[in-house]
Amino acid sequence: IAITDASGQFTYMNPAHAGLYGYDGPEELVGRSWRALYDESEVRRLEREAFPDVEEQGVWRGEATGRRKDGSTFPQEITLARRTSGGSEGVICVVRDITDRKEAERGRRLLAKAVEEASEAVVITEAPLDPPGPRIEYVNPAFEEMTGYDREEIVGQTPRVLQGPETDRATLDELRAALEAGESYEGEGVNYRKDGTPYVVQWT
């Protein structure tokens, strides 16, 4: 947490705020402008996007890229609120480092991209196995190519739509037993494409 005056100079800062930017303590920053903690392009963006909201609505919440004392940068979540006390105006700044959250988001995006581009068919369903479940929540393009079903028409259905006369019931029972026990399963079975033609599939 930090507080600036109307000119943007820090009048108060707690140790956590200073430490977030790599400074030893608030005394290194109190009296300096908040602009010292951001690259010039980020300063211009905040002045353009954030401060008009603070002036008009009293508060702004968003994300920015802070610059530490050593020049390195980090993603942050900011809340800016207008402060009026004793006739003087300023801004209260609450900043949180969101590096871990951004890394997690990046990891999810990479995983999603890998699944989308995989050559193997990938299907994600709900957990309940009893009808009407397990409903399909996601299929990748390889699944569409393999089965002939478009994503829009198969999501909400169950994998049972892929079964037919040659699908072995005993194999499905083994699969179900493994899933109910929380175990992985590998096996082979016969599925059917949208046009009714059978094909052998290996499941994991």
mmCIF file with all atom_site columns, N, CA and C in Angstrom, residues 67-118:
data_model
loop_
_atom_site.group_PDB
_atom_site.id
_atom_site.type_symbol
_atom_site.label_atom_id
_atom_site.label_alt_id
_atom_site.label_comp_id
_atom_site.label_asym_id
_atom_site.label_entity_id
_atom_site.label_seq_id
_atom_site.pdbx_PDB_ins_code
_atom_site.Cartn_x
_atom_site.Cartn_y
_atom_site.Cartn_z
_atom_site.occupancy
_atom_site.B_iso_or_equiv
_atom_site.pdbx_formal_charge
_atom_site.auth_seq_id
_atom_site.auth_comp_id
_atom_site.auth_asym_id
_atom_site.auth_atom_id
_atom_site.pdbx_PDB_model_num
ATOM 1   N N  . ARG A 1 67  ? 8.362  -1.838  -12.486 1.00 0.00 ? 67  ARG A N  1
ATOM 2   C CA . ARG A 1 67  ? 9.816  -1.952  -12.692 1.00 0.00 ? 67  ARG A CA 1
ATOM 3   C C  . ARG A 1 67  ? 10.510 -1.901  -11.342 1.00 0.00 ? 67  ARG A C  1
ATOM 4   N N  . ARG A 1 68  ? 11.297 -2.935  -11.055 1.00 0.00 ? 68  ARG A N  1
ATOM 5   C CA . ARG A 1 68  ? 12.013 -2.992  -9.782  1.00 0.00 ? 68  ARG A CA 1
ATOM 6   C C  . ARG A 1 68  ? 13.250 -2.097  -9.814  1.00 0.00 ? 68  ARG A C  1
ATOM 7   N N  . LYS A 1 69  ? 13.862 -1.973  -8.658  1.00 0.00 ? 69  LYS A N  1
ATOM 8   C CA . LYS A 1 69  ? 15.061 -1.149  -8.510  1.00 0.00 ? 69  LYS A CA 1
ATOM 9   C C  . LYS A 1 69  ? 16.183 -1.626  -9.421  1.00 0.00 ? 69  LYS A C  1
ATOM 10  N N  . ASP A 1 70  ? 16.271 -2.939  -9.627  1.00 0.00 ? 70  ASP A N  1
ATOM 11  C CA . ASP A 1 70  ? 17.342 -3.485  -10.470 1.00 0.00 ? 70  ASP A CA 1
ATOM 12  C C  . ASP A 1 70  ? 17.009 -3.455  -11.964 1.00 0.00 ? 70  ASP A C  1
ATOM 13  N N  . GLY A 1 71  ? 15.853 -2.901  -12.306 1.00 0.00 ? 71  GLY A N  1
ATOM 14  C CA . GLY A 1 71  ? 15.472 -2.787  -13.706 1.00 0.00 ? 71  GLY A CA 1
ATOM 15  C C  . GLY A 1 71  ? 14.603 -3.909  -14.223 1.00 0.00 ? 71  GLY A C  1
ATOM 16  N N  . SER A 1 72  ? 14.474 -4.984  -13.465 1.00 0.00 ? 72  SER A N  1
ATOM 17  C CA . SER A 1 72  ? 13.607 -6.083  -13.890 1.00 0.00 ? 72  SER A CA 1
ATOM 18  C C  . SER A 1 72  ? 12.148 -5.666  -13.735 1.00 0.00 ? 72  SER A C  1
ATOM 19  N N  . THR A 1 73  ? 11.270 -6.358  -14.437 1.00 0.00 ? 73  THR A N  1
ATOM 20  C CA . THR A 1 73  ? 9.860  -6.008  -14.398 1.00 0.00 ? 73  THR A CA 1
ATOM 21  C C  . THR A 1 73  ? 9.029  -7.174  -13.891 1.00 0.00 ? 73  THR A C  1
ATOM 22  N N  . PHE A 1 74  ? 7.814  -6.885  -13.469 1.00 0.00 ? 74  PHE A N  1
ATOM 23  C CA . PHE A 1 74  ? 6.906  -7.923  -12.993 1.00 0.00 ? 74  PHE A CA 1
ATOM 24  C C  . PHE A 1 74  ? 5.465  -7.478  -13.219 1.00 0.00 ? 74  PHE A C  1
ATOM 25  N N  . PRO A 1 75  ? 4.557  -8.442  -13.486 1.00 0.00 ? 75  PRO A N  1
ATOM 26  C CA . PRO A 1 75  ? 3.149  -8.103  -13.669 1.00 0.00 ? 75  PRO A CA 1
ATOM 27  C C  . PRO A 1 75  ? 2.486  -7.841  -12.328 1.00 0.00 ? 75  PRO A C  1
ATOM 28  N N  . GLN A 1 76  ? 1.572  -6.904  -12.324 1.00 0.00 ? 76  GLN A N  1
ATOM 29  C CA . GLN A 1 76  ? 0.928  -6.548  -11.066 1.00 0.00 ? 76  GLN A CA 1
ATOM 30  C C  . GLN A 1 76  ? -0.537 -6.207  -11.286 1.00 0.00 ? 76  GLN A C  1
ATOM 31  N N  . GLU A 1 77  ? -1.274 -6.348  -10.223 1.00 0.00 ? 77  GLU A N  1
ATOM 32  C CA . GLU A 1 77  ? -2.668 -5.936  -10.174 1.00 0.00 ? 77  GLU A CA 1
ATOM 33  C C  . GLU A 1 77  ? -2.742 -4.691  -9.295  1.00 0.00 ? 77  GLU A C  1
ATOM 34  N N  . ILE A 1 78  ? -3.389 -3.656  -9.792  1.00 0.00 ? 78  ILE A N  1
ATOM 35  C CA . ILE A 1 78  ? -3.399 -2.377  -9.079  1.00 0.00 ? 78  ILE A CA 1
ATOM 36  C C  . ILE A 1 78  ? -4.830 -1.925  -8.806  1.00 0.00 ? 78  ILE A C  1
ATOM 37  N N  . THR A 1 79  ? -5.041 -1.373  -7.631  1.00 0.00 ? 79  THR A N  1
ATOM 38  C CA . THR A 1 79  ? -6.253 -0.616  -7.336  1.00 0.00 ? 79  THR A CA 1
ATOM 39  C C  . THR A 1 79  ? -5.823 0.794   -6.951  1.00 0.00 ? 79  THR A C  1
ATOM 40  N N  . LEU A 1 80  ? -6.352 1.768   -7.654  1.00 0.00 ? 80  LEU A N  1
ATOM 41  C CA . LEU A 1 80  ? -6.089 3.181   -7.361  1.00 0.00 ? 80  LEU A CA 1
ATOM 42  C C  . LEU A 1 80  ? -7.389 3.817   -6.909  1.00 0.00 ? 80  LEU A C  1
ATOM 43  N N  . ALA A 1 81  ? -7.343 4.518   -5.784  1.00 0.00 ? 81  ALA A N  1
ATOM 44  C CA . ALA A 1 81  ? -8.540 5.177   -5.257  1.00 0.00 ? 81  ALA A CA 1
ATOM 45  C C  . ALA A 1 81  ? -8.218 6.618   -4.894  1.00 0.00 ? 81  ALA A C  1
ATOM 46  N N  . ARG A 1 82  ? -9.111 7.520   -5.262  1.00 0.00 ? 82  ARG A N  1
ATOM 47  C CA . ARG A 1 82  ? -8.916 8.933   -4.934  1.00 0.00 ? 82  ARG A CA 1
ATOM 48  C C  . ARG A 1 82  ? -9.018 9.133   -3.435  1.00 0.00 ? 82  ARG A C  1
ATOM 49  N N  . ARG A 1 83  ? -8.143 9.962   -2.903  1.00 0.00 ? 83  ARG A N  1
ATOM 50  C CA . ARG A 1 83  ? -8.095 10.220  -1.458  1.00 0.00 ? 83  ARG A CA 1
ATOM 51  C C  . ARG A 1 83  ? -8.162 11.710  -1.207  1.00 0.00 ? 83  ARG A C  1
ATOM 52  N N  . THR A 1 84  ? -9.103 12.098  -0.370  1.00 0.00 ? 84  THR A N  1
ATOM 53  C CA . THR A 1 84  ? -9.207 13.489  0.050   1.00 0.00 ? 84  THR A CA 1
ATOM 54  C C  . THR A 1 84  ? -9.190 13.518  1.567   1.00 0.00 ? 84  THR A C  1
ATOM 55  N N  . SER A 1 85  ? -8.198 14.176  2.120   1.00 0.00 ? 85  SER A N  1
ATOM 56  C CA . SER A 1 85  ? -8.063 14.220  3.579   1.00 0.00 ? 85  SER A CA 1
ATOM 57  C C  . SER A 1 85  ? -7.465 15.551  3.996   1.00 0.00 ? 85  SER A C  1
ATOM 58  N N  . GLY A 1 86  ? -8.163 16.235  4.880   1.00 0.00 ? 86  GLY A N  1
ATOM 59  C CA . GLY A 1 86  ? -7.643 17.495  5.395   1.00 0.00 ? 86  GLY A CA 1
ATOM 60  C C  . GLY A 1 86  ? -7.458 18.555  4.326   1.00 0.00 ? 86  GLY A C  1
ATOM 61  N N  . GLY A 1 87  ? -8.287 18.487  3.283   1.00 0.00 ? 87  GLY A N  1
ATOM 62  C CA . GLY A 1 87  ? -8.185 19.488  2.225   1.00 0.00 ? 87  GLY A CA 1
ATOM 63  C C  . GLY A 1 87  ? -7.157 19.162  1.161   1.00 0.00 ? 87  GLY A C  1
ATOM 64  N N  . SER A 1 88  ? -6.379 18.084  1.351   1.00 0.00 ? 88  SER A N  1
ATOM 65  C CA . SER A 1 88  ? -5.379 17.724  0.347   1.00 0.00 ? 88  SER A CA 1
ATOM 66  C C  . SER A 1 88  ? -5.835 16.472  -0.392  1.00 0.00 ? 88  SER A C  1
ATOM 67  N N  . GLU A 1 89  ? -5.528 16.424  -1.671  1.00 0.00 ? 89  GLU A N  1
ATOM 68  C CA . GLU A 1 89  ? -5.939 15.297  -2.486  1.00 0.00 ? 89  GLU A CA 1
ATOM 69  C C  . GLU A 1 89  ? -4.748 14.413  -2.829  1.00 0.00 ? 89  GLU A C  1
ATOM 70  N N  . GLY A 1 90  ? -5.052 13.178  -3.121  1.00 0.00 ? 90  GLY A N  1
ATOM 71  C CA . GLY A 1 90  ? -4.017 12.233  -3.509  1.00 0.00 ? 90  GLY A CA 1
ATOM 72  C C  . GLY A 1 90  ? -4.627 10.935  -3.962  1.00 0.00 ? 90  GLY A C  1
ATOM 73  N N  . VAL A 1 91  ? -3.801 9.916   -4.060  1.00 0.00 ? 91  VAL A N  1
ATOM 74  C CA . VAL A 1 91  ? -4.266 8.617   -4.526  1.00 0.00 ? 91  VAL A CA 1
ATOM 75  C C  . VAL A 1 91  ? -3.719 7.529   -3.613  1.00 0.00 ? 91  VAL A C  1
ATOM 76  N N  . ILE A 1 92  ? -4.591 6.599   -3.247  1.00 0.00 ? 92  ILE A N  1
ATOM 77  C CA . ILE A 1 92  ? -4.174 5.405   -2.509  1.00 0.00 ? 92  ILE A CA 1
ATOM 78  C C  . ILE A 1 92  ? -3.895 4.308   -3.531  1.00 0.00 ? 92  ILE A C  1
ATOM 79  N N  . CYS A 1 93  ? -2.740 3.692   -3.439  1.00 0.00 ? 93  CYS A N  1
ATOM 80  C CA . CYS A 1 93  ? -2.330 2.651   -4.392  1.00 0.00 ? 93  CYS A CA 1
ATOM 81  C C  . CYS A 1 93  ? -2.197 1.316   -3.657  1.00 0.00 ? 93  CYS A C  1
ATOM 82  N N  . VAL A 1 94  ? -2.902 0.327   -4.126  1.00 0.00 ? 94  VAL A N  1
ATOM 83  C CA . VAL A 1 94  ? -2.768 -1.028  -3.598  1.00 0.00 ? 94  VAL A CA 1
ATOM 84  C C  . VAL A 1 94  ? -2.267 -1.906  -4.737  1.00 0.00 ? 94  VAL A C  1
ATOM 85  N N  . VAL A 1 95  ? -1.096 -2.505  -4.552  1.00 0.00 ? 95  VAL A N  1
ATOM 86  C CA . VAL A 1 95  ? -0.445 -3.260  -5.619  1.00 0.00 ? 95  VAL A CA 1
ATOM 87  C C  . VAL A 1 95  ? -0.188 -4.693  -5.161  1.00 0.00 ? 95  VAL A C  1
ATOM 88  N N  . ARG A 1 96  ? -0.430 -5.625  -6.067  1.00 0.00 ? 96  ARG A N  1
ATOM 89  C CA . ARG A 1 96  ? -0.192 -7.047  -5.772  1.00 0.00 ? 96  ARG A CA 1
ATOM 90  C C  . ARG A 1 96  ? 0.582  -7.675  -6.923  1.00 0.00 ? 96  ARG A C  1
ATOM 91  N N  . ASP A 1 97  ? 1.621  -8.414  -6.599  1.00 0.00 ? 97  ASP A N  1
ATOM 92  C CA . ASP A 1 97  ? 2.415  -9.132  -7.589  1.00 0.00 ? 97  ASP A CA 1
ATOM 93  C C  . ASP A 1 97  ? 1.612  -10.338 -8.078  1.00 0.00 ? 97  ASP A C  1
ATOM 94  N N  . ILE A 1 98  ? 1.392  -10.430 -9.394  1.00 0.00 ? 98  ILE A N  1
ATOM 95  C CA . ILE A 1 98  ? 0.610  -11.548 -9.944  1.00 0.00 ? 98  ILE A CA 1
ATOM 96  C C  . ILE A 1 98  ? 1.468  -12.412 -10.877 1.00 0.00 ? 98  ILE A C  1
ATOM 97  N N  . THR A 1 99  ? 2.768  -12.462 -10.599 1.00 0.00 ? 99  THR A N  1
ATOM 98  C CA . THR A 1 99  ? 3.666  -13.276 -11.420 1.00 0.00 ? 99  THR A CA 1
ATOM 99  C C  . THR A 1 99  ? 3.216  -14.730 -11.459 1.00 0.00 ? 99  THR A C  1
ATOM 100 N N  . ASP A 1 100 ? 2.906  -15.309 -10.281 1.00 0.00 ? 100 ASP A N  1
ATOM 101 C CA . ASP A 1 100 ? 2.509  -16.717 -10.229 1.00 0.00 ? 100 ASP A CA 1
ATOM 102 C C  . ASP A 1 100 ? 1.238  -16.957 -11.028 1.00 0.00 ? 100 ASP A C  1
ATOM 103 N N  . ARG A 1 101 ? 0.285  -16.025 -10.903 1.00 0.00 ? 101 ARG A N  1
ATOM 104 C CA . ARG A 1 101 ? -0.970 -16.189 -11.630 1.00 0.00 ? 101 ARG A CA 1
ATOM 105 C C  . ARG A 1 101 ? -0.748 -16.122 -13.137 1.00 0.00 ? 101 ARG A C  1
ATOM 106 N N  . LYS A 1 102 ? 0.105  -15.200 -13.574 1.00 0.00 ? 102 LYS A N  1
ATOM 107 C CA . LYS A 1 102 ? 0.391  -15.071 -15.001 1.00 0.00 ? 102 LYS A CA 1
ATOM 108 C C  . LYS A 1 102 ? 1.105  -16.308 -15.534 1.00 0.00 ? 102 LYS A C  1
ATOM 109 N N  . GLU A 1 103 ? 2.021  -16.872 -14.735 1.00 0.00 ? 103 GLU A N  1
ATOM 110 C CA . GLU A 1 103 ? 2.720  -18.080 -15.155 1.00 0.00 ? 103 GLU A CA 1
ATOM 111 C C  . GLU A 1 103 ? 1.747  -19.248 -15.264 1.00 0.00 ? 103 GLU A C  1
ATOM 112 N N  . ALA A 1 104 ? 0.800  -19.318 -14.315 1.00 0.00 ? 104 ALA A N  1
ATOM 113 C CA . ALA A 1 104 ? -0.205 -20.386 -14.368 1.00 0.00 ? 104 ALA A CA 1
ATOM 114 C C  . ALA A 1 104 ? -1.087 -20.225 -15.599 1.00 0.00 ? 104 ALA A C  1
ATOM 115 N N  . GLU A 1 105 ? -1.469 -18.977 -15.904 1.00 0.00 ? 105 GLU A N  1
ATOM 116 C CA . GLU A 1 105 ? -2.280 -18.722 -17.089 1.00 0.00 ? 105 GLU A CA 1
ATOM 117 C C  . GLU A 1 105 ? -1.513 -19.111 -18.355 1.00 0.00 ? 105 GLU A C  1
ATOM 118 N N  . ARG A 1 106 ? -0.232 -18.787 -18.382 1.00 0.00 ? 106 ARG A N  1
ATOM 119 C CA . ARG A 1 106 ? 0.592  -19.135 -19.543 1.00 0.00 ? 106 ARG A CA 1
ATOM 120 C C  . ARG A 1 106 ? 0.675  -20.656 -19.700 1.00 0.00 ? 106 ARG A C  1
ATOM 121 N N  . GLY A 1 107 ? 0.843  -21.352 -18.556 1.00 0.00 ? 107 GLY A N  1
ATOM 122 C CA . GLY A 1 107 ? 0.898  -22.804 -18.606 1.00 0.00 ? 107 GLY A CA 1
ATOM 123 C C  . GLY A 1 107 ? -0.393 -23.397 -19.141 1.00 0.00 ? 107 GLY A C  1
ATOM 124 N N  . ARG A 1 108 ? -1.526 -22.835 -18.732 1.00 0.00 ? 108 ARG A N  1
ATOM 125 C CA . ARG A 1 108 ? -2.815 -23.328 -19.226 1.00 0.00 ? 108 ARG A CA 1
ATOM 126 C C  . ARG A 1 108 ? -2.970 -23.068 -20.721 1.00 0.00 ? 108 ARG A C  1
ATOM 127 N N  . ARG A 1 109 ? -2.511 -21.898 -21.162 1.00 0.00 ? 109 ARG A N  1
ATOM 128 C CA . ARG A 1 109 ? -2.595 -21.600 -22.594 1.00 0.00 ? 109 ARG A CA 1
ATOM 129 C C  . ARG A 1 109 ? -1.727 -22.558 -23.416 1.00 0.00 ? 109 ARG A C  1
ATOM 130 N N  . LEU A 1 110 ? -0.523 -22.860 -22.907 1.00 0.00 ? 110 LEU A N  1
ATOM 131 C CA . LEU A 1 110 ? 0.357  -23.787 -23.611 1.00 0.00 ? 110 LEU A CA 1
ATOM 132 C C  . LEU A 1 110 ? -0.242 -25.182 -23.664 1.00 0.00 ? 110 LEU A C  1
ATOM 133 N N  . LEU A 1 111 ? -0.831 -25.605 -22.537 1.00 0.00 ? 111 LEU A N  1
ATOM 134 C CA . LEU A 1 111 ? -1.461 -26.920 -22.498 1.00 0.00 ? 111 LEU A CA 1
ATOM 135 C C  . LEU A 1 111 ? -2.629 -26.986 -23.476 1.00 0.00 ? 111 LEU A C  1
ATOM 136 N N  . ALA A 1 112 ? -3.451 -25.926 -23.486 1.00 0.00 ? 112 ALA A N  1
ATOM 137 C CA . ALA A 1 112 ? -4.595 -25.894 -24.397 1.00 0.00 ? 112 ALA A CA 1
ATOM 138 C C  . ALA A 1 112 ? -4.131 -25.950 -25.850 1.00 0.00 ? 112 ALA A C  1
ATOM 139 N N  . LYS A 1 113 ? -3.058 -25.233 -26.154 1.00 0.00 ? 113 LYS A N  1
ATOM 140 C CA . LYS A 1 113 ? -2.534 -25.226 -27.527 1.00 0.00 ? 113 LYS A CA 1
ATOM 141 C C  . LYS A 1 113 ? -2.010 -26.613 -27.901 1.00 0.00 ? 113 LYS A C  1
ATOM 142 N N  . ALA A 1 114 ? -1.319 -27.258 -26.955 1.00 0.00 ? 114 ALA A N  1
ATOM 143 C CA . ALA A 1 114 ? -0.786 -28.592 -27.222 1.00 0.00 ? 114 ALA A CA 1
ATOM 144 C C  . ALA A 1 114 ? -1.914 -29.585 -27.484 1.00 0.00 ? 114 ALA A C  1
ATOM 145 N N  . VAL A 1 115 ? -2.985 -29.494 -26.691 1.00 0.00 ? 115 VAL A N  1
ATOM 146 C CA . VAL A 1 115 ? -4.116 -30.401 -26.870 1.00 0.00 ? 115 VAL A CA 1
ATOM 147 C C  . VAL A 1 115 ? -4.802 -30.136 -28.204 1.00 0.00 ? 115 VAL A C  1
ATOM 148 N N  . GLU A 1 116 ? -4.969 -28.855 -28.548 1.00 0.00 ? 116 GLU A N  1
ATOM 149 C CA . GLU A 1 116 ? -5.630 -28.501 -29.801 1.00 0.00 ? 116 GLU A CA 1
ATOM 150 C C  . GLU A 1 116 ? -4.856 -29.033 -31.001 1.00 0.00 ? 116 GLU A C  1
ATOM 151 N N  . GLU A 1 117 ? -3.526 -29.019 -30.906 1.00 0.00 ? 117 GLU A N  1
ATOM 152 C CA . GLU A 1 117 ? -2.706 -29.388 -32.053 1.00 0.00 ? 117 GLU A CA 1
ATOM 153 C C  . GLU A 1 117 ? -2.238 -30.836 -32.022 1.00 0.00 ? 117 GLU A C  1
ATOM 154 N N  . ALA A 1 118 ? -2.640 -31.591 -30.996 1.00 0.00 ? 118 ALA A N  1
ATOM 155 C CA . ALA A 1 118 ? -2.220 -32.990 -30.895 1.00 0.00 ? 118 ALA A CA 1
ATOM 156 C C  . ALA A 1 118 ? -2.792 -33.805 -32.048 1.00 0.00 ? 118 ALA A C  1
#
